[in-house]
CSV table of C-alpha atoms and ligand atoms in Angstrom, one decimal:
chain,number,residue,atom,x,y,z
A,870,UNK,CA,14.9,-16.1,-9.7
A,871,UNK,CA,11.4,-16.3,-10.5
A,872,UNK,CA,9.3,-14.8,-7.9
A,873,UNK,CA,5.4,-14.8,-7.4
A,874,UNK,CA,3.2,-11.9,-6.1
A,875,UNK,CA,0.1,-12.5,-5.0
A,876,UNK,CA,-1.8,-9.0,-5.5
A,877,UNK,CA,0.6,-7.9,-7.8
A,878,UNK,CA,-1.9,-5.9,-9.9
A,879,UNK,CA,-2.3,-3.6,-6.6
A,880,UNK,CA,-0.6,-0.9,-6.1
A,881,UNK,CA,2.3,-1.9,-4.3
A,882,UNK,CA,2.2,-5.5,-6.2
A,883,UNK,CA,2.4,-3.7,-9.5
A,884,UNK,CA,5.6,-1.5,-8.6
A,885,UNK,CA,7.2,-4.7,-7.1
A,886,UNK,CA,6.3,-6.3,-10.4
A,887,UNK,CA,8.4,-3.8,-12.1
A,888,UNK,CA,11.5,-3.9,-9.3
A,889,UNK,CA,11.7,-7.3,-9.9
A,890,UNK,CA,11.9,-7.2,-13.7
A,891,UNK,CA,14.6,-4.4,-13.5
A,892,UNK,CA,16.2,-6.4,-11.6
A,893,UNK,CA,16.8,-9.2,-14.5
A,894,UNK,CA,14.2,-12.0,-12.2
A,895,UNK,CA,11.0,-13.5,-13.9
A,896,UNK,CA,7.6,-12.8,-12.4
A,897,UNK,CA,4.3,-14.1,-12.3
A,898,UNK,CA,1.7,-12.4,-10.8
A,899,UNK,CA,-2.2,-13.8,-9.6
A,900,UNK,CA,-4.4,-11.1,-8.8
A,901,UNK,CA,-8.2,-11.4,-8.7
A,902,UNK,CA,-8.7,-7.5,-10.1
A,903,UNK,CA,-11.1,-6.8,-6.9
A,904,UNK,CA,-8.9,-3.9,-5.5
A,905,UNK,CA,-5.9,-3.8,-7.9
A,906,UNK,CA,-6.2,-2.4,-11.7
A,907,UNK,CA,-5.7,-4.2,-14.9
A,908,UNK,CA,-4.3,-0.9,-15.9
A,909,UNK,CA,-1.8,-1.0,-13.6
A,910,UNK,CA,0.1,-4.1,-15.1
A,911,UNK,CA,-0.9,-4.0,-18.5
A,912,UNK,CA,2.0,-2.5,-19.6
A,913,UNK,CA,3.7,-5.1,-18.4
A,914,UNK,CA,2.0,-7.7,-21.0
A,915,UNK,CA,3.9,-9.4,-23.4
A,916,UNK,CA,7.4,-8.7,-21.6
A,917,UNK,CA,9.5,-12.2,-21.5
A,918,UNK,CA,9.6,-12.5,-18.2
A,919,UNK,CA,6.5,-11.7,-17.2
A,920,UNK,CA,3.0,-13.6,-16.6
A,921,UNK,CA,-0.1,-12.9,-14.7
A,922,UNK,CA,-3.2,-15.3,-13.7
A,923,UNK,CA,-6.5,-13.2,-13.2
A,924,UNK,CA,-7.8,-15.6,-10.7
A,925,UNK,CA,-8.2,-16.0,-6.4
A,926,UNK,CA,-5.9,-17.0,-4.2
A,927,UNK,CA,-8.4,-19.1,-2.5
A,928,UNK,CA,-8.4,-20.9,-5.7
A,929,UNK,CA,-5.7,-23.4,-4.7
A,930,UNK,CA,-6.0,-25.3,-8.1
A,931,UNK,CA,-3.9,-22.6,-9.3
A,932,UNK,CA,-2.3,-21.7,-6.5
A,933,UNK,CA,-0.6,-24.9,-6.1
A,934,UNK,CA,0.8,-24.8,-9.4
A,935,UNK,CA,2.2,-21.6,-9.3
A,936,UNK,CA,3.8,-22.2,-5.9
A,937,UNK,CA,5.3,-25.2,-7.5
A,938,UNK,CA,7.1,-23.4,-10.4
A,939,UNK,CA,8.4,-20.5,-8.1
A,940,UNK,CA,11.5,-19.7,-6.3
A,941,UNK,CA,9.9,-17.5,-3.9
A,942,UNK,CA,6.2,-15.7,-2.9
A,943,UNK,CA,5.7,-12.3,-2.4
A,944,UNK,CA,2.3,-12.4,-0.2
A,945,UNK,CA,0.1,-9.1,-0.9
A,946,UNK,CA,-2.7,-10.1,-1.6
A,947,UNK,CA,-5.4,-8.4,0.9
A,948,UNK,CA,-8.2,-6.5,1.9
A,949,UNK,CA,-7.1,-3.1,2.4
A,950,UNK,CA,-7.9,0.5,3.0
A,951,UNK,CA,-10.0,1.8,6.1
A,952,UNK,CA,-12.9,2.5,4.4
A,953,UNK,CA,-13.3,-1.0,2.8
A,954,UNK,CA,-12.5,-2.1,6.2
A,955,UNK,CA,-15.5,-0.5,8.0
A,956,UNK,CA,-18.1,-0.7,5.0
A,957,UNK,CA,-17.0,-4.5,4.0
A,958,UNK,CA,-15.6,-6.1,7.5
A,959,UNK,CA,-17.1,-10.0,6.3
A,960,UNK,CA,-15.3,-9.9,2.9
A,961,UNK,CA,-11.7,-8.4,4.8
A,962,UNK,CA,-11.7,-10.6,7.5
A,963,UNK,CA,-12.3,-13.5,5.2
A,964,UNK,CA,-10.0,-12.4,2.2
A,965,UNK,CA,-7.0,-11.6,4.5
A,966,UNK,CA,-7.0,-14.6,6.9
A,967,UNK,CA,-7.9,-17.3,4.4
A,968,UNK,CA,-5.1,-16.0,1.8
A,969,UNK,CA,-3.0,-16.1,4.0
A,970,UNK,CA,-3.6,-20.0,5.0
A,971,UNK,CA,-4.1,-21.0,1.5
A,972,UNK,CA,-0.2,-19.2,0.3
A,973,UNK,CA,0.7,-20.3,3.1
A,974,UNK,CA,-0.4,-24.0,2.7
A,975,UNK,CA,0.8,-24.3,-1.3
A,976,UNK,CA,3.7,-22.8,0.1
A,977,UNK,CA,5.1,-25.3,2.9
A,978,UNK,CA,4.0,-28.0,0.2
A,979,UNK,CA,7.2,-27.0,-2.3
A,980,UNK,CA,9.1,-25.5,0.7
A,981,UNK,CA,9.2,-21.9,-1.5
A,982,UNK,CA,10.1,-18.5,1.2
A,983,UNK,CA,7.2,-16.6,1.5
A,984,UNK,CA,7.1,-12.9,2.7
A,985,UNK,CA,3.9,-11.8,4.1
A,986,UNK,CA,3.0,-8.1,4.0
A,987,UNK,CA,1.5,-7.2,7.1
A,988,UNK,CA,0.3,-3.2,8.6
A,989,UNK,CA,1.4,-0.9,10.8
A,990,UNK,CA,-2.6,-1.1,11.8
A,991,UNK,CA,-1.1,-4.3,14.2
A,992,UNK,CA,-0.1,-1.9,16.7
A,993,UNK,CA,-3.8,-0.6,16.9
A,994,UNK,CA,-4.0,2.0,19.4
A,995,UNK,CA,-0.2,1.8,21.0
A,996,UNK,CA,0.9,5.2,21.8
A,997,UNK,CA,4.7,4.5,21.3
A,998,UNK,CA,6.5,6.6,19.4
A,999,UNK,CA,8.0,5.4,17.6
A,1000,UNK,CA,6.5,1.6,17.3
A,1001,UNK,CA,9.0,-1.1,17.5
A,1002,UNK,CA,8.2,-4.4,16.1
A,1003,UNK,CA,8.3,-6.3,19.7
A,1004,UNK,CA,5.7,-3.6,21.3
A,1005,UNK,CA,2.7,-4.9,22.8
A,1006,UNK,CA,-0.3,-4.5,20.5
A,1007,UNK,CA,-3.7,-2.7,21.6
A,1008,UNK,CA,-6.7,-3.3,19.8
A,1009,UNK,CA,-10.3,-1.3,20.6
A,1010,UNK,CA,-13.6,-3.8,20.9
A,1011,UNK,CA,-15.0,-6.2,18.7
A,1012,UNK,CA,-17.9,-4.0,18.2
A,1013,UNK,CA,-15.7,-1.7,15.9
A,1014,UNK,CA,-15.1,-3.3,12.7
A,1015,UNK,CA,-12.2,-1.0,12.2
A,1016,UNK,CA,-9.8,-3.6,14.3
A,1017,UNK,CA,-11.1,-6.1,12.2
A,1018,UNK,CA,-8.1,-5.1,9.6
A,1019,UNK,CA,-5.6,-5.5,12.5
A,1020,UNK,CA,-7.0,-8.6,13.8
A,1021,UNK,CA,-6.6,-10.2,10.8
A,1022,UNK,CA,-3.3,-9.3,9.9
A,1023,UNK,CA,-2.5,-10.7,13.2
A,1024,UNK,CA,-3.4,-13.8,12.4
A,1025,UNK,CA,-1.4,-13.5,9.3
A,1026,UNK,CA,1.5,-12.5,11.5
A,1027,UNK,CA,0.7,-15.7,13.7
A,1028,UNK,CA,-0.1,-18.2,11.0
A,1029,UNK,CA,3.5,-17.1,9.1
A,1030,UNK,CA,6.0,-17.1,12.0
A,1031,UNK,CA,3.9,-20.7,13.0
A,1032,UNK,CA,4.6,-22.4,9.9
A,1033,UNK,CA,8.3,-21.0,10.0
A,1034,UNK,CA,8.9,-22.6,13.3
A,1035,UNK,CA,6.9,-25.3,13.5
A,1036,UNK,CA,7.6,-26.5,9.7
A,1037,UNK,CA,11.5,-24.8,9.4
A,1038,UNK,CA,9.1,-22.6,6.1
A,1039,UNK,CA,11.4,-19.3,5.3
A,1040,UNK,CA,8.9,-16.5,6.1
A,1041,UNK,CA,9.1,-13.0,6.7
A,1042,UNK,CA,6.9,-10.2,7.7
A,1043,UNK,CA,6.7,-6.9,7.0
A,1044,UNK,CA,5.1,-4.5,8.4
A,1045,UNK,CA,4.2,-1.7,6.1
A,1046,UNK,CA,3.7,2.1,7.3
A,1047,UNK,CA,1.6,4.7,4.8
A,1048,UNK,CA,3.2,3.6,2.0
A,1049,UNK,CA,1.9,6.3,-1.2
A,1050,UNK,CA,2.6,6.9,-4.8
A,1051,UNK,CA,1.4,6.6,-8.4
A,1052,UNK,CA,-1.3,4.0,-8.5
A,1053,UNK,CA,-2.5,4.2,-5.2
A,1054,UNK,CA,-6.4,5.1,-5.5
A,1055,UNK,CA,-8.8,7.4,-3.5
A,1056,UNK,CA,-11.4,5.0,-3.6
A,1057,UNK,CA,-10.8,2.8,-0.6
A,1058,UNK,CA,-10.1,5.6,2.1
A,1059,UNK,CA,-6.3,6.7,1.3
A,1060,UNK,CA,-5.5,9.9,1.9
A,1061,UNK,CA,-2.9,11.3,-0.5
A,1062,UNK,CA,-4.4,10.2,-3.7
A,1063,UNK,CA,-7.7,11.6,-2.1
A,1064,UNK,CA,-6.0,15.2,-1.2
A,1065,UNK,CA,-4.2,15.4,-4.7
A,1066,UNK,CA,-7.5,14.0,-6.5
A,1067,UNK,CA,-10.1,16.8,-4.9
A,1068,UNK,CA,-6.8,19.5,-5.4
A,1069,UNK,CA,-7.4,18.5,-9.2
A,1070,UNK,CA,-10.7,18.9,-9.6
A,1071,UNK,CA,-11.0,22.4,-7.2
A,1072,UNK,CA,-12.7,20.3,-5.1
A,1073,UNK,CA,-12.9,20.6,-1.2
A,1074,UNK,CA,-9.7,19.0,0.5
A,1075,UNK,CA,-11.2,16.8,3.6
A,1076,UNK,CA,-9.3,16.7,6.2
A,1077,UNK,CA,-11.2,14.4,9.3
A,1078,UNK,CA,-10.8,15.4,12.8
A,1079,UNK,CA,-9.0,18.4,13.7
A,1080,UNK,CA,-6.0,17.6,11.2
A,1081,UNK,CA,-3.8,17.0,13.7
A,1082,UNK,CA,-3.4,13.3,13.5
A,1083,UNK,CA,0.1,12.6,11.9
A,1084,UNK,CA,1.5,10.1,9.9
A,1085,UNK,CA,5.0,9.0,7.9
A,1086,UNK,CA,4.7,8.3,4.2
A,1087,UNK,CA,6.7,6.1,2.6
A,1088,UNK,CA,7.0,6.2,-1.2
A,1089,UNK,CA,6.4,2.9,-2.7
A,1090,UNK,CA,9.7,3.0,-4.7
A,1091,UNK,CA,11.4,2.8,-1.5
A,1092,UNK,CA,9.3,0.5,-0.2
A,1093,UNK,CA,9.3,-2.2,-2.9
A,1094,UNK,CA,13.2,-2.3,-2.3
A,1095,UNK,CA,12.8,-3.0,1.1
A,1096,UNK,CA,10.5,-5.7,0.3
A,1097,UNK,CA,13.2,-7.3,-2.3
A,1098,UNK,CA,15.8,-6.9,0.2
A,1099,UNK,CA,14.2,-8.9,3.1
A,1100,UNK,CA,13.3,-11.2,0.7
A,1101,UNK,CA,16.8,-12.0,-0.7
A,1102,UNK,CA,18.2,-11.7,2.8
A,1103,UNK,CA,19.0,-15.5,4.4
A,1104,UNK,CA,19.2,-13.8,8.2
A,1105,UNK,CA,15.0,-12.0,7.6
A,1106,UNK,CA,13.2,-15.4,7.7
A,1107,UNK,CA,11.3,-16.1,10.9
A,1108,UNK,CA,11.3,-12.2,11.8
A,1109,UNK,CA,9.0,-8.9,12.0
A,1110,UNK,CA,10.4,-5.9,10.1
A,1111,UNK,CA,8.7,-2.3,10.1
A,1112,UNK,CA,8.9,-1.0,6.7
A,1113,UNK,CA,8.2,3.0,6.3
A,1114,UNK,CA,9.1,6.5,6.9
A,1115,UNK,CA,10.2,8.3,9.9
A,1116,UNK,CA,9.4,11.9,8.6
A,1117,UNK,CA,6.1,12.8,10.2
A,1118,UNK,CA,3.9,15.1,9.2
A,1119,UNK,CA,0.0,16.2,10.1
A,1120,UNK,CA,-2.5,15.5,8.0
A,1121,UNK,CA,-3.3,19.2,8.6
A,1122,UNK,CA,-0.2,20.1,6.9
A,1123,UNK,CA,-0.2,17.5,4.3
A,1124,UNK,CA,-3.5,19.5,2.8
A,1125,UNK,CA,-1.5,22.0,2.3
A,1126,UNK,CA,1.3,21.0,0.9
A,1127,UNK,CA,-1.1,19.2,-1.6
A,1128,UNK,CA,-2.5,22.6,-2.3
A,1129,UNK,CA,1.1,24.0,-2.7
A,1130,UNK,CA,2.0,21.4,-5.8
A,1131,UNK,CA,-1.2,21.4,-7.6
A,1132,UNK,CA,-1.7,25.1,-6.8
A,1133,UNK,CA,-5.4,24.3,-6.3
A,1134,UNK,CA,-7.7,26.9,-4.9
A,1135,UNK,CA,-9.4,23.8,-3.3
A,1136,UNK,CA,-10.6,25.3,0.3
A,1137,UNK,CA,-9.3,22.8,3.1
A,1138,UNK,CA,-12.7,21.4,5.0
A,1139,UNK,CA,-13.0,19.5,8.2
A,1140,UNK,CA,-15.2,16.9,8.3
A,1141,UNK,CA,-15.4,15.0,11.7
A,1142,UNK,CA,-14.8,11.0,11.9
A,1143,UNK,CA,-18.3,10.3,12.7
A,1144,UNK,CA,-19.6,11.4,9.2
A,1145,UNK,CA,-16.3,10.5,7.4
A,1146,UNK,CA,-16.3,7.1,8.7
A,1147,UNK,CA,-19.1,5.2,11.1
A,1148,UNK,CA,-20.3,6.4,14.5
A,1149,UNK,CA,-17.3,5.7,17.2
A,1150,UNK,CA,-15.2,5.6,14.9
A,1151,UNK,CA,-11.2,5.7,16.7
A,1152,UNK,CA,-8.4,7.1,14.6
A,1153,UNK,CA,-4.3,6.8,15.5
A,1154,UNK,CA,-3.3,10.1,16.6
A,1155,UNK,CA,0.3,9.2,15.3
A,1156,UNK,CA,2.4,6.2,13.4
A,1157,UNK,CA,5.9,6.2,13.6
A,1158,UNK,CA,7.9,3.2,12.6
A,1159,UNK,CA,11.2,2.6,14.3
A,1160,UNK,CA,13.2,1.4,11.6
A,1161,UNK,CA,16.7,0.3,13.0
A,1162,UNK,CA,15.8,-3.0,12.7
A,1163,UNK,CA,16.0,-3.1,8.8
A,1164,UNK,CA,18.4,-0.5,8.4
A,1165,UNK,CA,20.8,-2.7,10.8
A,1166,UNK,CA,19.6,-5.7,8.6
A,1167,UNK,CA,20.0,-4.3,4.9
A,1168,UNK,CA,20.9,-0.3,5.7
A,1169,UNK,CA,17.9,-0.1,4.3
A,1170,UNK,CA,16.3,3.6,4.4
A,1171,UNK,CA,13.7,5.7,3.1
A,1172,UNK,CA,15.5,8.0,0.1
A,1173,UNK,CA,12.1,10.2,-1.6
A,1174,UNK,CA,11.3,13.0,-0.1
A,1175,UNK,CA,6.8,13.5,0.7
A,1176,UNK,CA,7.1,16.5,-1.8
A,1177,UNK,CA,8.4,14.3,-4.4
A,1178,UNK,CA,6.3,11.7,-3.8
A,1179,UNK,CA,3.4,14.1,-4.2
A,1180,UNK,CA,4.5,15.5,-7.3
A,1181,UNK,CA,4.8,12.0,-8.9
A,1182,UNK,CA,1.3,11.0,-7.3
A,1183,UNK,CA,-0.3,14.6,-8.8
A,1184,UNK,CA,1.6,14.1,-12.4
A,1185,UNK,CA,0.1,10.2,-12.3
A,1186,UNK,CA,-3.1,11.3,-11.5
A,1187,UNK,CA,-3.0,14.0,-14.2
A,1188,UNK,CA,-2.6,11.5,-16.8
A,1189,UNK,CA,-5.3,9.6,-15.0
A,1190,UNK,CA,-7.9,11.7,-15.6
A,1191,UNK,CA,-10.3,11.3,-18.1
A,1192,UNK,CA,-9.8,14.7,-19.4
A,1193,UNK,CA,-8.3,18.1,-18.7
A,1194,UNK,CA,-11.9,19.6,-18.8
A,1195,UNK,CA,-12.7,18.0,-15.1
A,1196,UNK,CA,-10.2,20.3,-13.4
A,1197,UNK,CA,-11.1,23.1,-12.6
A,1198,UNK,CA,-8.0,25.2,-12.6
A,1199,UNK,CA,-5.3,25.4,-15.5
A,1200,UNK,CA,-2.0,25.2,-12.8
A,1201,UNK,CA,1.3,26.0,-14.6
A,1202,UNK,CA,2.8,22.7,-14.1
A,1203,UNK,CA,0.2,21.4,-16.6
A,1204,UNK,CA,2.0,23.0,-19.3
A,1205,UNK,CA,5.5,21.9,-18.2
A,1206,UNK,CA,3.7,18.6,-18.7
A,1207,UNK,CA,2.4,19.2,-21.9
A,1208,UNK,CA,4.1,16.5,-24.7
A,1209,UNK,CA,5.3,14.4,-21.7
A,1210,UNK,CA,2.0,12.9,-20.2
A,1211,UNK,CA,-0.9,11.5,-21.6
A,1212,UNK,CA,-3.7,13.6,-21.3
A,1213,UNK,CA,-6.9,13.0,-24.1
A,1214,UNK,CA,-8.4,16.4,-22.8
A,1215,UNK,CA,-5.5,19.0,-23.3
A,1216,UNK,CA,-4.4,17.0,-26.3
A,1217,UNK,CA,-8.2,17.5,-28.3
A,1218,UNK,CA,-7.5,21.8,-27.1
B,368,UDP,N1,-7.9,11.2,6.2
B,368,UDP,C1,-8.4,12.5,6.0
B,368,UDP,N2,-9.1,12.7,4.8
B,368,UDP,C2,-9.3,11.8,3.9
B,368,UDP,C3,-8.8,10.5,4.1
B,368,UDP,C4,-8.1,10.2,5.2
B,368,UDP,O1,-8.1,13.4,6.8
B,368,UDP,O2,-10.0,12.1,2.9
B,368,UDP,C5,-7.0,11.0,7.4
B,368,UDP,C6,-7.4,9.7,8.1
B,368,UDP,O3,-8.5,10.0,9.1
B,368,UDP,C7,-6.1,9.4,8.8
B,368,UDP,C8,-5.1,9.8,7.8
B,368,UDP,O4,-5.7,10.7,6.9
B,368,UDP,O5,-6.0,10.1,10.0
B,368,UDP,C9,-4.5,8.7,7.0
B,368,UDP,O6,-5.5,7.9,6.5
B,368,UDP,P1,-5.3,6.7,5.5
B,368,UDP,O7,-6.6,6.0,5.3
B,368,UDP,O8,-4.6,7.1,4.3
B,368,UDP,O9,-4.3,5.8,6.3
B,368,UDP,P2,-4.3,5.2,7.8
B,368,UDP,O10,-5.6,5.7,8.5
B,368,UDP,O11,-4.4,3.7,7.6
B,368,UDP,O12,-3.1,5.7,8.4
């Protein structure tokens, strides 16, 4: 099949990219570089079956005629990361709504499936544990941009299950928990490539609040099969699925099990919410996806481990780096890395 994926130079996009390929399907991919990476598909240049359009979605020119020549759209595309959220609320609420109209329009037009990649962030401040996909949603006030990044996806939510029963349009949603792994960056708020990035450099780890705030992360691996599944599955369209992890663990203790694999001598600071993000500023106290709806769907479940995830998010990060001379610390596993990663600084030593 040949699939499109909107964002597929993101994070997730890009390892979906690579799913898909493995998988013997052809992909194009239309990214507009502002939160995914050239870097992160450039490998993937000059491969048959693969081709990329550095451009918008809200550029329907070329969103129409992709949509035309494809089998079937994978919807990432988005605003994303808490901290983009609060700094840039205008550009996410924008980015995220009017995407999805505009996929969603090109879409209906050649009557291609779409699946939409939605948040666990929907369920706001729900205290359910664990969050089912039919739970009613709470949001806080208007006056904190913060639900700005639910609100929207909401109407992502809305606009896809509209078109599928108003118009008969295949679309499914997923709704994604912490998903984490090589490629994800620090820079727009996440917290694993920000604990194993300030464990690299012997930086202070910065844990918000009292680090008791849990969470389940889902490595993207695991989640980019989920993704394909729903996606190939005829019984998904018209539906909600959570997507994610079901081991929890506190933030608290995820600083430290950073510190374990990078054996950093990084101290572990708290910093509270009001200088880490904006005055008033409400986190989730814990996100747990109830996933028997997929697994009774696809038996799909979550197969990494955190620690391994970590160690694949530290070795990426490694070869990341611009040099070995930014860390501060010369770990053992950096030698057991030696010949296998890419790394200009310990190379020029
Ligand atoms: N967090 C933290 N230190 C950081 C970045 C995030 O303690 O440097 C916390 C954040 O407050 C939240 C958790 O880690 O409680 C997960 O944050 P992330 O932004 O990765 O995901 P989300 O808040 O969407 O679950």
């Amino acid at each position: 099949m040949h699939f499109l994926i909107t964002g597929g130079a993101g994070f997730i996009g890009s390892h979906l990219a690579e799913h898909l390929l493995t998988e013997g399907h052809q992909v194009t991919v239309i990214d507009d570089l502002s939160t995914g990476r050239w870097e992160n598909i450039a490998h993937l240049r000059g491969h048959p079956r693969f081709r990329f359009a550095i451009d918008t979605i809200l550029n329907e020119i070329v969103l129409d005629r992709l949509a035309s020549e494809c089998d079937a759209i994978f919807h990432l595309a988005a605003a994303v990361g808490v901290d983009l959220i609060v700094r840039r609320p205008t550009y996410t609420i924008e980015t995220n709504v009017a995407g999805t109209e505009a996929v969603l329009r090109v879409a209906a037009r050649y009557r291609v499936p779409v699946l939409i990649t939605s948040t666990s962030e929907v369920y706001g401040k729900g205290a359910r544990v664990p969050f089912s996909e039919d739970d009613d949603v709470v949001l806080g006030p208007t006056c904190r941009s913060r639900w700005s990044y639910a609100a929207s996806k909401m109407v992502d939510e809305f606009l896809g299950l509209a078109y599928h029963r108003e118009r008969g349009l295949p679309v499914v949603i997923a709704r994604l928990f912490n998903t984490v792994g090589p490629r994800q960056t620090g820079r727009y708020g996440m917290v694993v490539p920000r604990f194993v990035g300030q464990a690299l450099r012997g930086e202070p780890i910065t844990v918000y609040g009292d680090g008791q705030q849990s969470r389940c992360f889902c490595d993207v691996a695991d989640v980019v099969r989920a993704l394909a599944g729903l996606m190939g599955h005829p019984e998904a369209a018209g539906r909600v699925f959570n997507v994610g992890s079901t081991d929890e663990v506190t933030i608290e203790e995820l600083a430290r099990r950073v510190k374990r694999i990078t054996e950093s001598r990084s101290p572990i600071v708290y910093v509270p919410y009001d200088e880490a993000y904006a005055p008033g500023f409400e986190d989730m106290r814990r996100r747990v996806p109830d996933i028997s709806r997929i697994q009774a769907l696809l038996g799909w479940q979550p197969t990494i481990p955190l620690d391994e995830t970590l160690v694949r998010v530290r070795d990426w990060l490694a070869r990341e780096s611009e040099g070995y001379e930014s860390f501060s610390s010369f770990p053992s596993w950096v030698k057991r890395t030696q010949g296998v990663c890419h790394w200009p600084g310990l190379r020029r030593a």
